[in-house]
PDB file of C-alpha atoms in Angstrom:
ATOM      1  CA  UNK A   1      16.439  28.590  -4.242  1.00 94.00           C
ATOM      2  CA  UNK A   2      18.122  26.125  -5.905  1.00 97.00           C
ATOM      3  CA  UNK A   3      16.638  23.151  -6.773  1.00 98.00           C
ATOM      4  CA  UNK A   4      17.769  19.518  -8.655  1.00 98.00           C
ATOM      5  CA  UNK A   5      16.790  17.769 -11.341  1.00 98.00           C
ATOM      6  CA  UNK A   6      18.342  13.950 -11.982  1.00 97.00           C
ATOM      7  CA  UNK A   7      18.404  12.923 -15.265  1.00 97.00           C
ATOM      8  CA  UNK A   8      20.297  10.618 -18.129  1.00 97.00           C
ATOM      9  CA  UNK A   9      21.013  14.017 -20.006  1.00 97.00           C
ATOM     10  CA  UNK A  10      21.969  17.860 -19.648  1.00 98.00           C
ATOM     11  CA  UNK A  11      18.291  19.858 -19.483  1.00 98.00           C
ATOM     12  CA  UNK A  12      19.057  23.134 -20.076  1.00 98.00           C
ATOM     13  CA  UNK A  13      15.479  24.182 -21.023  1.00 97.00           C
ATOM     14  CA  UNK A  14      13.102  22.093 -19.378  1.00 97.00           C
ATOM     15  CA  UNK A  15       9.900  20.990 -20.676  1.00 91.00           C
ATOM     16  CA  UNK A  16       6.450  19.205 -20.338  1.00 91.00           C
ATOM     17  CA  UNK A  17       6.569  15.251 -21.825  1.00 80.00           C
ATOM     18  CA  UNK A  18       4.655  13.081 -22.121  1.00 75.00           C
ATOM     19  CA  UNK A  19       4.843  10.240 -19.502  1.00 74.00           C
ATOM     20  CA  UNK A  20       4.348   6.452 -19.608  1.00 72.00           C
ATOM     21  CA  UNK A  21       3.496   5.766 -16.080  1.00 75.00           C
ATOM     22  CA  UNK A  22       1.756   7.708 -13.488  1.00 82.00           C
ATOM     23  CA  UNK A  23       3.419   9.315 -11.140  1.00 83.00           C
ATOM     24  CA  UNK A  24       3.334  10.692  -7.518  1.00 83.00           C
ATOM     25  CA  UNK A  25       2.077  13.982  -8.504  1.00 91.00           C
ATOM     26  CA  UNK A  26       0.811  13.842 -11.937  1.00 89.00           C
ATOM     27  CA  UNK A  27       2.489  14.777 -15.473  1.00 89.00           C
ATOM     28  CA  UNK A  28       5.279  17.296 -14.497  1.00 94.00           C
ATOM     29  CA  UNK A  29       8.796  18.285 -14.777  1.00 96.00           C
ATOM     30  CA  UNK A  30       9.820  16.766 -11.339  1.00 95.00           C
ATOM     31  CA  UNK A  31      13.087  18.510  -9.151  1.00 97.00           C
ATOM     32  CA  UNK A  32      14.195  18.345  -4.933  1.00 96.00           C
ATOM     33  CA  UNK A  33      15.755  20.388  -2.925  1.00 95.00           C
ATOM     34  CA  UNK A  34      17.744  17.223  -2.080  1.00 94.00           C
ATOM     35  CA  UNK A  35      21.118  16.737  -4.423  1.00 96.00           C
ATOM     36  CA  UNK A  36      21.681  12.964  -2.943  1.00 93.00           C
ATOM     37  CA  UNK A  37      17.873  12.526  -4.321  1.00 91.00           C
ATOM     38  CA  UNK A  38      18.493  13.931  -7.669  1.00 95.00           C
ATOM     39  CA  UNK A  39      21.798  12.096  -7.715  1.00 96.00           C
ATOM     40  CA  UNK A  40      19.922   8.738  -7.188  1.00 92.00           C
ATOM     41  CA  UNK A  41      17.017   9.580  -9.548  1.00 92.00           C
ATOM     42  CA  UNK A  42      19.389  10.079 -12.686  1.00 96.00           C
ATOM     43  CA  UNK A  43      21.461   6.549 -11.658  1.00 96.00           C
ATOM     44  CA  UNK A  44      17.900   5.203 -12.183  1.00 92.00           C
ATOM     45  CA  UNK A  45      16.957   6.837 -15.765  1.00 93.00           C
ATOM     46  CA  UNK A  46      20.600   5.739 -16.823  1.00 97.00           C
ATOM     47  CA  UNK A  47      19.708   2.160 -16.027  1.00 96.00           C
ATOM     48  CA  UNK A  48      16.273   2.223 -18.044  1.00 92.00           C
ATOM     49  CA  UNK A  49      16.883   4.392 -20.354  1.00 94.00           C
ATOM     50  CA  UNK A  50      21.342   4.723 -21.208  1.00 97.00           C
ATOM     51  CA  UNK A  51      22.618   8.301 -21.203  1.00 97.00           C
ATOM     52  CA  UNK A  52      25.225   9.806 -18.923  1.00 97.00           C
ATOM     53  CA  UNK A  53      23.674  10.494 -14.894  1.00 98.00           C
ATOM     54  CA  UNK A  54      23.281  13.880 -14.757  1.00 98.00           C
ATOM     55  CA  UNK A  55      21.829  16.255 -11.756  1.00 98.00           C
ATOM     56  CA  UNK A  56      20.611  19.545 -13.617  1.00 98.00           C
ATOM     57  CA  UNK A  57      20.944  22.701 -11.269  1.00 98.00           C
ATOM     58  CA  UNK A  58      18.370  25.358 -11.268  1.00 98.00           C
ATOM     59  CA  UNK A  59      17.408  28.176  -9.501  1.00 97.00           C
ATOM     60  CA  UNK A  60      13.883  30.025  -8.667  1.00 94.00           C
ATOM     61  CA  UNK A  61      13.197  33.024  -6.366  1.00 87.00           C
ATOM     62  CA  UNK A  62      11.820  31.906  -2.917  1.00 80.00           C
ATOM     63  CA  UNK A  63       8.082  33.543  -3.515  1.00 76.00           C
ATOM     64  CA  UNK A  64       8.462  30.545  -6.311  1.00 73.00           C
ATOM     65  CA  UNK A  65       5.425  33.049  -8.414  1.00 65.00           C
ATOM     66  CA  UNK A  66       2.791  32.716  -5.567  1.00 71.00           C
ATOM     67  CA  UNK A  67       0.827  35.510  -7.045  1.00 77.00           C
ATOM     68  CA  UNK A  68       1.297  34.074 -10.744  1.00 82.00           C
ATOM     69  CA  UNK A  69       0.443  30.073  -9.955  1.00 91.00           C
ATOM     70  CA  UNK A  70      -1.427  27.584  -8.849  1.00 94.00           C
ATOM     71  CA  UNK A  71       0.427  26.270  -5.997  1.00 94.00           C
ATOM     72  CA  UNK A  72      -0.414  23.051  -4.142  1.00 95.00           C
ATOM     73  CA  UNK A  73       1.651  22.729  -1.281  1.00 94.00           C
ATOM     74  CA  UNK A  74       1.803  19.465   1.246  1.00 93.00           C
ATOM     75  CA  UNK A  75       3.358  20.195   4.521  1.00 89.00           C
ATOM     76  CA  UNK A  76       3.306  16.478   5.883  1.00 83.00           C
ATOM     77  CA  UNK A  77       2.687  13.306   4.394  1.00 82.00           C
ATOM     78  CA  UNK A  78      -0.870  13.213   6.181  1.00 86.00           C
ATOM     79  CA  UNK A  79      -4.358  12.174   4.919  1.00 88.00           C
ATOM     80  CA  UNK A  80      -4.618  14.130   1.883  1.00 93.00           C
ATOM     81  CA  UNK A  81      -1.020  13.718   0.686  1.00 89.00           C
ATOM     82  CA  UNK A  82      -1.848   9.968   1.007  1.00 88.00           C
ATOM     83  CA  UNK A  83      -5.067  10.261  -1.065  1.00 89.00           C
ATOM     84  CA  UNK A  84      -3.133  12.500  -3.970  1.00 92.00           C
ATOM     85  CA  UNK A  85      -0.802  10.473  -4.207  1.00 89.00           C
ATOM     86  CA  UNK A  86      -2.496   7.216  -4.121  1.00 86.00           C
ATOM     87  CA  UNK A  87      -5.251   8.784  -7.113  1.00 90.00           C
ATOM     88  CA  UNK A  88      -1.811  10.014  -9.386  1.00 90.00           C
ATOM     89  CA  UNK A  89       0.033   6.913  -9.177  1.00 83.00           C
ATOM     90  CA  UNK A  90      -3.408   4.921  -9.731  1.00 84.00           C
ATOM     91  CA  UNK A  91      -4.098   7.048 -12.953  1.00 87.00           C
ATOM     92  CA  UNK A  92      -8.027   7.888 -10.947  1.00 89.00           C
ATOM     93  CA  UNK A  93      -7.195  11.717  -9.986  1.00 91.00           C
ATOM     94  CA  UNK A  94      -9.593  13.814 -11.726  1.00 90.00           C
ATOM     95  CA  UNK A  95      -9.491  17.102  -9.267  1.00 90.00           C
ATOM     96  CA  UNK A  96      -7.857  19.911  -9.315  1.00 92.00           C
ATOM     97  CA  UNK A  97      -5.010  21.088 -11.179  1.00 94.00           C
ATOM     98  CA  UNK A  98      -2.026  23.024 -10.603  1.00 96.00           C
ATOM     99  CA  UNK A  99       0.641  24.494 -11.869  1.00 96.00           C
ATOM    100  CA  UNK A 100       3.522  23.743  -9.210  1.00 95.00           C
ATOM    101  CA  UNK A 101       2.882  20.884  -6.478  1.00 96.00           C
ATOM    102  CA  UNK A 102       5.119  20.486  -3.262  1.00 95.00           C
ATOM    103  CA  UNK A 103       5.205  17.817  -1.077  1.00 93.00           C
ATOM    104  CA  UNK A 104       6.936  14.759   0.064  1.00 87.00           C
ATOM    105  CA  UNK A 105       8.491  11.907  -2.300  1.00 82.00           C
ATOM    106  CA  UNK A 106       6.920   8.248  -2.681  1.00 65.00           C
ATOM    107  CA  UNK A 107      10.573   6.948  -3.032  1.00 64.00           C
ATOM    108  CA  UNK A 108      10.920   3.276  -3.770  1.00 64.00           C
ATOM    109  CA  UNK A 109      10.500   2.214   0.068  1.00 67.00           C
ATOM    110  CA  UNK A 110       7.003   4.672   0.570  1.00 72.00           C
ATOM    111  CA  UNK A 111       5.787   3.374  -2.774  1.00 72.00           C
ATOM    112  CA  UNK A 112       5.754  -0.194  -1.400  1.00 79.00           C
ATOM    113  CA  UNK A 113       3.997   1.126   1.758  1.00 82.00           C
ATOM    114  CA  UNK A 114       1.522   3.135  -1.185  1.00 79.00           C
ATOM    115  CA  UNK A 115       0.778   0.009  -2.842  1.00 81.00           C
ATOM    116  CA  UNK A 116       0.090  -2.039  -0.393  1.00 86.00           C
ATOM    117  CA  UNK A 117      -2.497   0.310   1.188  1.00 85.00           C
ATOM    118  CA  UNK A 118      -4.166   0.129  -2.529  1.00 82.00           C
ATOM    119  CA  UNK A 119      -4.668  -3.178  -1.716  1.00 85.00           C
ATOM    120  CA  UNK A 120      -6.667  -2.759   0.726  1.00 87.00           C
ATOM    121  CA  UNK A 121      -4.232  -4.787   3.482  1.00 90.00           C
ATOM    122  CA  UNK A 122      -3.358  -1.443   5.015  1.00 89.00           C
ATOM    123  CA  UNK A 123      -6.174   1.276   6.294  1.00 88.00           C
ATOM    124  CA  UNK A 124      -5.543   4.547   5.632  1.00 88.00           C
ATOM    125  CA  UNK A 125      -4.712   5.131   9.388  1.00 88.00           C
ATOM    126  CA  UNK A 126      -1.793   2.062   9.176  1.00 90.00           C
ATOM    127  CA  UNK A 127      -0.015   3.678   5.836  1.00 86.00           C
ATOM    128  CA  UNK A 128       0.001   6.554   7.766  1.00 84.00           C
ATOM    129  CA  UNK A 129       1.845   5.561  10.883  1.00 83.00           C
ATOM    130  CA  UNK A 130       4.293   3.607   8.316  1.00 81.00           C
ATOM    131  CA  UNK A 131       4.740   6.413   6.682  1.00 77.00           C
ATOM    132  CA  UNK A 132       5.492   7.927   9.872  1.00 73.00           C
ATOM    133  CA  UNK A 133       9.177   6.545  10.213  1.00 62.00           C
ATOM    134  CA  UNK A 134      10.410   7.170   6.933  1.00 66.00           C
ATOM    135  CA  UNK A 135      12.793   9.479   5.531  1.00 69.00           C
ATOM    136  CA  UNK A 136      11.028  11.509   3.043  1.00 74.00           C
ATOM    137  CA  UNK A 137      12.583  14.348   0.706  1.00 84.00           C
ATOM    138  CA  UNK A 138      11.046  16.846  -1.239  1.00 92.00           C
ATOM    139  CA  UNK A 139      10.175  17.604  -4.846  1.00 94.00           C
ATOM    140  CA  UNK A 140       8.800  19.966  -6.785  1.00 95.00           C
ATOM    141  CA  UNK A 141       6.604  19.346  -9.521  1.00 96.00           C
ATOM    142  CA  UNK A 142       6.366  22.101 -12.393  1.00 96.00           C
ATOM    143  CA  UNK A 143       3.266  20.662 -13.967  1.00 95.00           C
ATOM    144  CA  UNK A 144       2.455  23.725 -16.460  1.00 95.00           C
ATOM    145  CA  UNK A 145       5.101  25.717 -19.051  1.00 95.00           C
ATOM    146  CA  UNK A 146       3.725  28.794 -16.861  1.00 94.00           C
ATOM    147  CA  UNK A 147       5.811  27.276 -13.904  1.00 95.00           C
ATOM    148  CA  UNK A 148       8.281  25.807 -15.758  1.00 95.00           C
ATOM    149  CA  UNK A 149       8.904  29.236 -17.129  1.00 94.00           C
ATOM    150  CA  UNK A 150      10.244  30.152 -13.723  1.00 93.00           C
ATOM    151  CA  UNK A 151      13.335  27.733 -13.320  1.00 96.00           C
ATOM    152  CA  UNK A 152      16.640  29.233 -14.342  1.00 97.00           C
ATOM    153  CA  UNK A 153      19.292  26.911 -15.920  1.00 98.00           C
ATOM    154  CA  UNK A 154      22.416  27.225 -13.641  1.00 98.00           C
ATOM    155  CA  UNK A 155      24.371  24.322 -14.392  1.00 98.00           C
ATOM    156  CA  UNK A 156      24.858  20.487 -15.035  1.00 98.00           C
ATOM    157  CA  UNK A 157      26.976  18.154 -13.277  1.00 97.00           C
ATOM    158  CA  UNK A 158      27.647  14.281 -13.951  1.00 97.00           C
ATOM    159  CA  UNK A 159      27.645  12.026 -11.103  1.00 94.00           C
TER     160      UNK A 159
END
């Protein structure tokens, strides 16, 4: 399987970096199978931090070390996904930890729905219904060094 990581630089050796904000699936190295998503993220990073918009390409075994890693997979943006992402984004997630988390990405459009939900203006059911009409891409978040070690750098591309 090929995974992409959008950045403001070449990242040949991914590593866990302390983050200054709460993200969808918490602390980790974020990748996607969607190259366009990675390109968009690379451009956002450059706008915030400078550098060169770069898509880093990695290869990983299709089995993704399932026998070695503790993996959480969300097959759809359902109630469990909504609770998980909301807690992570609010910095209140305190449950089970995983090596690798796979599921839908909460892009800017989805994030607005999550914000409205977290203020109580939408019920859980309304938020889930709103998410059904959004086009959601995937993300693979490598949350431990053991998980990151399975990524094999292939190349990088300026975008």
